Short mmCIF file of C-alpha atoms and ligand atoms in Angstrom, two decimals:
data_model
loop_
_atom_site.label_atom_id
_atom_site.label_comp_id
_atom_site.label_asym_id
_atom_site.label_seq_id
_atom_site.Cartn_x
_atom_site.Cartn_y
_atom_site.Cartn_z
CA UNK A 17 147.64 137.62 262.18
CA UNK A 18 149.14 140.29 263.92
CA UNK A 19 147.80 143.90 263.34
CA UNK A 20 149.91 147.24 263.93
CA UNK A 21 146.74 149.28 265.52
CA UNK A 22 143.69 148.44 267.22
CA UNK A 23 140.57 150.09 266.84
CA UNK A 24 137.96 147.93 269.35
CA UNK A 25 134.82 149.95 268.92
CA UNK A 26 134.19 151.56 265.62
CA UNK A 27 130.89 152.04 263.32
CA UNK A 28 131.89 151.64 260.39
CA UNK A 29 128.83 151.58 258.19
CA UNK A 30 127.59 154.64 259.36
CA UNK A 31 130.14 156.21 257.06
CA UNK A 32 129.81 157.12 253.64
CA UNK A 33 132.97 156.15 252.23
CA UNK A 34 132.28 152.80 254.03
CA UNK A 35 133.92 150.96 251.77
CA UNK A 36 137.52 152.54 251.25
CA UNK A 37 137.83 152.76 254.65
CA UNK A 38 137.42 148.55 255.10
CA UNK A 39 140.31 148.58 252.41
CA UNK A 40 142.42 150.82 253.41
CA UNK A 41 142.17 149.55 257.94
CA UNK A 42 143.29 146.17 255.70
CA UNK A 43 146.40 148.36 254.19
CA UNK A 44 147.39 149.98 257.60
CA UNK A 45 147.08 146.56 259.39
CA UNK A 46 144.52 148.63 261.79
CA UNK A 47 142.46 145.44 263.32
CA UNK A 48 138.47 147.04 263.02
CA UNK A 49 136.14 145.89 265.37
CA UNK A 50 132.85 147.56 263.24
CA UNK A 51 130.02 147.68 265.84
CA UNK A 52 126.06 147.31 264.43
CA UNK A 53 123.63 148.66 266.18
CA UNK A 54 120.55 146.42 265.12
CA UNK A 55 120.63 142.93 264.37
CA UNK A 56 119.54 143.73 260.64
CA UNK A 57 122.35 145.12 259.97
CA UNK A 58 124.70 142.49 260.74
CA UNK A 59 124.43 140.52 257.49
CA UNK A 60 125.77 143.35 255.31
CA UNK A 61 128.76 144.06 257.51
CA UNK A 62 129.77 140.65 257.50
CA UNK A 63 129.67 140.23 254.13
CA UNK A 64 131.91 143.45 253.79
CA UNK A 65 134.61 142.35 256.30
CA UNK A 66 137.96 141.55 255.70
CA UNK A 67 140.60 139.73 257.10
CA UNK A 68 141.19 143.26 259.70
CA UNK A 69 138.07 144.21 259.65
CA UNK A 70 135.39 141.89 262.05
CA UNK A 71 131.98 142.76 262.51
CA UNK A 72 130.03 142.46 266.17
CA UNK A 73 126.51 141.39 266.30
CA UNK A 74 124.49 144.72 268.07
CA UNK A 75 121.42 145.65 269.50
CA UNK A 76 122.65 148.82 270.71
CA UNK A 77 120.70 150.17 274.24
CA UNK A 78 119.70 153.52 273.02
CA UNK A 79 117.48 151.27 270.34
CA UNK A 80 115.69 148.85 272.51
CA UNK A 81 112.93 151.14 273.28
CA UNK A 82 111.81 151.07 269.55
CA UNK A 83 112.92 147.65 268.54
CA UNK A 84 112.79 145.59 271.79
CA UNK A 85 111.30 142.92 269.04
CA UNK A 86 114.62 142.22 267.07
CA UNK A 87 115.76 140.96 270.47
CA UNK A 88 114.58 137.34 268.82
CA UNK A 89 116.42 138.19 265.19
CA UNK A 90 119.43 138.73 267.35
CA UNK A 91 119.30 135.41 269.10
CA UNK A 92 118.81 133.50 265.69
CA UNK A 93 122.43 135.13 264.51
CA UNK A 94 124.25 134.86 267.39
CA UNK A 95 125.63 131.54 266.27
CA UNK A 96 127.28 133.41 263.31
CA UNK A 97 128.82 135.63 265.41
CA UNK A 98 131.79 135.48 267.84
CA UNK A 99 131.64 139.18 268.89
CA UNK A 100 128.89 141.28 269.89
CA UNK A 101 128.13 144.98 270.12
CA UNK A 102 127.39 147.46 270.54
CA UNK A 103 125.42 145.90 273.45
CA UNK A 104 124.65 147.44 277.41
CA UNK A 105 122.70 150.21 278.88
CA UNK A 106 122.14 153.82 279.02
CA UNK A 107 120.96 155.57 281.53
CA UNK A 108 121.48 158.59 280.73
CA UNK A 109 117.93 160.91 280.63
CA UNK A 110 117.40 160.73 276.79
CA UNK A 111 117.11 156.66 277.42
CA UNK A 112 116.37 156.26 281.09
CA UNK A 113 112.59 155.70 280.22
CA UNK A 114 113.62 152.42 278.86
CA UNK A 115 116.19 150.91 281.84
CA UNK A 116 114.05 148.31 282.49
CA UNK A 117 113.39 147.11 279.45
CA UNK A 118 116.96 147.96 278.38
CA UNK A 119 117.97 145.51 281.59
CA UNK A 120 115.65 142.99 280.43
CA UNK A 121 117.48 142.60 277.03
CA UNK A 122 121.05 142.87 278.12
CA UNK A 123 120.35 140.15 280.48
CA UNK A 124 119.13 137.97 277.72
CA UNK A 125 122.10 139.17 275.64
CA UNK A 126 124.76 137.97 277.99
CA UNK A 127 122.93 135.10 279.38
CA UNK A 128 122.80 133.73 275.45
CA UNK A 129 126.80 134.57 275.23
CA UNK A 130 127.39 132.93 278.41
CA UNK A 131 125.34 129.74 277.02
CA UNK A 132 126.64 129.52 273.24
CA UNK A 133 130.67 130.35 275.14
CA UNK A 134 133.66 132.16 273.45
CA UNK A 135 131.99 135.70 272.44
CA UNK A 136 133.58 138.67 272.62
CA UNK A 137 131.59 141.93 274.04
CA UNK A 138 131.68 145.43 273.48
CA UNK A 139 129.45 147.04 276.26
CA UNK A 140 127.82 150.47 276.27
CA UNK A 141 127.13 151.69 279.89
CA UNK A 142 126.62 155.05 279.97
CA UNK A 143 125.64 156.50 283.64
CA UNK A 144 125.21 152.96 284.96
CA UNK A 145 128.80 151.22 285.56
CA UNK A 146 127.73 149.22 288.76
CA UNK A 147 124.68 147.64 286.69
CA UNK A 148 126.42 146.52 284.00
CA UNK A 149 129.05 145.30 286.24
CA UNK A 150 126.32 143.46 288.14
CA UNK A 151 124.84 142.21 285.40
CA UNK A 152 128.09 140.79 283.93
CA UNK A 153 129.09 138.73 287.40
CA UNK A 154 125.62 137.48 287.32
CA UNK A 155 124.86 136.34 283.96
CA UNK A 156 129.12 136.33 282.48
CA UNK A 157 131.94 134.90 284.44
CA UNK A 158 134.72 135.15 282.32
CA UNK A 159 135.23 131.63 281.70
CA UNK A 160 132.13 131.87 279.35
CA UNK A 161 133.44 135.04 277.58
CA UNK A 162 135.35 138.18 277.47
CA UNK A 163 133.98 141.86 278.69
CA UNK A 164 135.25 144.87 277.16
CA UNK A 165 134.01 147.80 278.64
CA UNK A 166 133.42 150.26 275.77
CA UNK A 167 133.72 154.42 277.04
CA UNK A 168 134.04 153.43 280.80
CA UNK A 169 133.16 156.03 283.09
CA UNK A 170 132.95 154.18 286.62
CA UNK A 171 134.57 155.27 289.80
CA UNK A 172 138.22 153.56 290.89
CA UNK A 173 136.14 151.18 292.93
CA UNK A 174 134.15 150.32 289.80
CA UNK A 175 137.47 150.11 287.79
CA UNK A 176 138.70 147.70 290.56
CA UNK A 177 135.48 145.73 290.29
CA UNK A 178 135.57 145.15 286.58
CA UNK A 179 139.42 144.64 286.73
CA UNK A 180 138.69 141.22 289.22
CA UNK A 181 135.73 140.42 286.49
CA UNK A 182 138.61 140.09 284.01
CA UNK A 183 137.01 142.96 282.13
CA UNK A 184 139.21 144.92 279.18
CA UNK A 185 138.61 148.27 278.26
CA UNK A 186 138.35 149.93 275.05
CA UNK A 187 139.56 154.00 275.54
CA UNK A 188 139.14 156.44 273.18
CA UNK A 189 140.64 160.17 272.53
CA UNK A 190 137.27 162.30 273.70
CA UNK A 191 138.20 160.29 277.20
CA UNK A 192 140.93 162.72 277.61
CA UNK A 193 139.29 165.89 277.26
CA UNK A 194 137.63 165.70 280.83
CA UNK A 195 139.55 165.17 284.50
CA UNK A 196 137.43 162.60 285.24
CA UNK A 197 137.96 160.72 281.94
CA UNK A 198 141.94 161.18 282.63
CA UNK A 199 141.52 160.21 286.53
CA UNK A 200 139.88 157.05 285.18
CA UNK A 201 142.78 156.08 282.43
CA UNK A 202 145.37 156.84 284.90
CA UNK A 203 143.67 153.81 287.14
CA UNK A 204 143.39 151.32 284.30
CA UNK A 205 146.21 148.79 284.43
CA UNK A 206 147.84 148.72 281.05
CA UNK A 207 147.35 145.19 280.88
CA UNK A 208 143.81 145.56 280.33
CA UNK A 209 143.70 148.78 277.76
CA UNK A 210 142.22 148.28 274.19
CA UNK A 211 142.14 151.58 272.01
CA UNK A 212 139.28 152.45 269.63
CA UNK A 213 137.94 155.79 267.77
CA UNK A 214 133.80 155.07 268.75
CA UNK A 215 133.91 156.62 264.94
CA UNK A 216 131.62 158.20 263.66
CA UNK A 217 130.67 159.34 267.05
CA UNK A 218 133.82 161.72 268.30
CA UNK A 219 135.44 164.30 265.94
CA UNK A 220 139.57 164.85 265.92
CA UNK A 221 140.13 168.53 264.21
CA UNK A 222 136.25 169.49 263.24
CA UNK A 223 135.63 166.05 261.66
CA UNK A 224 134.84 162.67 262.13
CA UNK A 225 137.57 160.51 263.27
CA UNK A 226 137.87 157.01 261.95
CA UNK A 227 140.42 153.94 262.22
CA UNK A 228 142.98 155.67 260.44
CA UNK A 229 143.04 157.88 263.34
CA UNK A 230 144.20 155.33 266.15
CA UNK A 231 148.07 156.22 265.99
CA UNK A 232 147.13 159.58 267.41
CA UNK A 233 145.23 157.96 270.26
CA UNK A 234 147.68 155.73 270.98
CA UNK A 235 150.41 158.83 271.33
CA UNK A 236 148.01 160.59 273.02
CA UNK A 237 147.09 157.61 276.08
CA UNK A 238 150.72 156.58 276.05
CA UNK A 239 151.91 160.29 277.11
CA UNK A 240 148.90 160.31 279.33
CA UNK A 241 149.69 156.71 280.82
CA UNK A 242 153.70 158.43 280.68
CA UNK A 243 154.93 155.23 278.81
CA UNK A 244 156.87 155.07 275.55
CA UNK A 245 154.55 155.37 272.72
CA UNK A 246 156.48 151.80 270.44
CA UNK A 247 156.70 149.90 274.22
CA UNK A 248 152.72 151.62 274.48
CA UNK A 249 151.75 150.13 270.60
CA UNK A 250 153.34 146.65 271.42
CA UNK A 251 151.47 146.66 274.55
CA UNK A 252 148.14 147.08 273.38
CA UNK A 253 148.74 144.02 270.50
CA UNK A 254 149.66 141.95 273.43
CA UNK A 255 146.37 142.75 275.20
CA UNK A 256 143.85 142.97 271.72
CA UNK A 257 145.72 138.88 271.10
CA UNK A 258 145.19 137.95 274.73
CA UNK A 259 141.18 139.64 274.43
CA UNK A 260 140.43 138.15 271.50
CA UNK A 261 141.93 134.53 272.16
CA UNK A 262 144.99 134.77 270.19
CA UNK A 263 145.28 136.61 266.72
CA UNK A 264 144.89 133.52 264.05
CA UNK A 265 141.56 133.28 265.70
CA UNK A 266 140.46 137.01 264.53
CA UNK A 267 139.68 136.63 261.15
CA UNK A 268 138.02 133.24 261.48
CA UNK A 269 135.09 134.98 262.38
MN1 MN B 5 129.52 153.24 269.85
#
């Protein structure tokens, strides 16, 4: 298995034509990672994936507050799962009510990943880098799984902290739009880049962007990372095979 594009952070059931879209990521040999955001939802994007498109097992941080008590209905399915997210913490002022109890989960989250071995992570950590990077050297060295750092925002230090934790990260288009967002992607070694849309979440021309949309990202982080976009592509297969220990292993799951 060896995909063209890679879109590591998408939600794909939050779209209508749900779907076509699993169909046609299969066509374009884009390889999906399709976050859910509660444990119940899990069952029905399994059963919808393909051999591109792999579901993660979420409990998604901005959720917690109100469901803190599918933390156990996670647990149960994290044997069927090898990747999880969207998983982390926010705290940002909508959610900031709930850090503790948002810490208090994600703790249990990677602790269980760390003890079952071999997941895959996509990790939300809006406004709170240095926790989540705390959290992750306490409860997941990375030779009991693999951190990808979904939307960084850190400082260089922070970058340089998650680099030595063996952390990837997954980069997406609305990155670009701010100097900070840029500053950041110009630090990240391009060994340990993933690309992904965050669809439905960020819009490309006044609409929703989704997988399809990737080759555009790419172009658009390989002029900002001024590398050739085909030497850029190749790249970020090399990395998404390396992330996700090796590419036969993708679709097993
Ligand atoms: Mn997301």
């Amino acid at each position: 298995m060896k995909p063209r594009w890679i879109d590591f952070h998408c939600h794909l059931d939050l779209y209508r034509e749900h779907t076509e879209l699993i169909r046609t990521c299969e066509l374009e040999q884009i390889a999906v990672l399709t976050m859910t955001t509660t444990p119940k939802a899990w069952r029905h994007n399994r059963d919808l994936a393909n051999k591109y498109v792999r579901p993660a097992l979420g409990f998604h941080p901005q959720l917690v507050a109100e469901r803190a008590n599918e933390l156990a209905l996670w647990k149960k399915l994290l044997p069927e799962a090898r990747f999880v997210g969207e998983v982390g913490l926010d705290a940002g002022p909508k959610f900031y009510s709930s850090f503790n109890l948002q810490k208090s989960v994600f703790a249990q989250i990677l602790q269980a990943c760390a003890d079952a071995g071999g997941k895959v992570l996509s990790i939300h950590s809006i406004r709170c880098a240095a926790v989540v990077l705390e959290m992750i050297e306490k409860h997941l060295p990375a030779e009991r799984g693999t951190a990808v750092l979904h939307w960084f925002m850190g400082t260089k230090a922070e970058v340089q902290r998650a680099v030595a934790l063996n952390c990837f990260f997954s980069v997406n288009i609305a990155m670009l739009k701010s100097l900070r967002g840029r500053e950041l992607i110009a630090t990240l070694p391009l060994d340990r880049i993933l690309t992904e849309t965050d669809g439905p979440f960020i819009e490309i021309d006044g609409r929703a962007t989704n997988p399809v949309d990737i080759p555009t990202v790419v172009a658009a982080l390989a002029h900002e990372k001024r590398i050739g976009v085909e030497e850029f592509a190749a790249q970020l297969v090399k990395n998404w095979t390396y992330a996700v220990g090796g590419g036969d292993n993708w679709s097993k799951y």
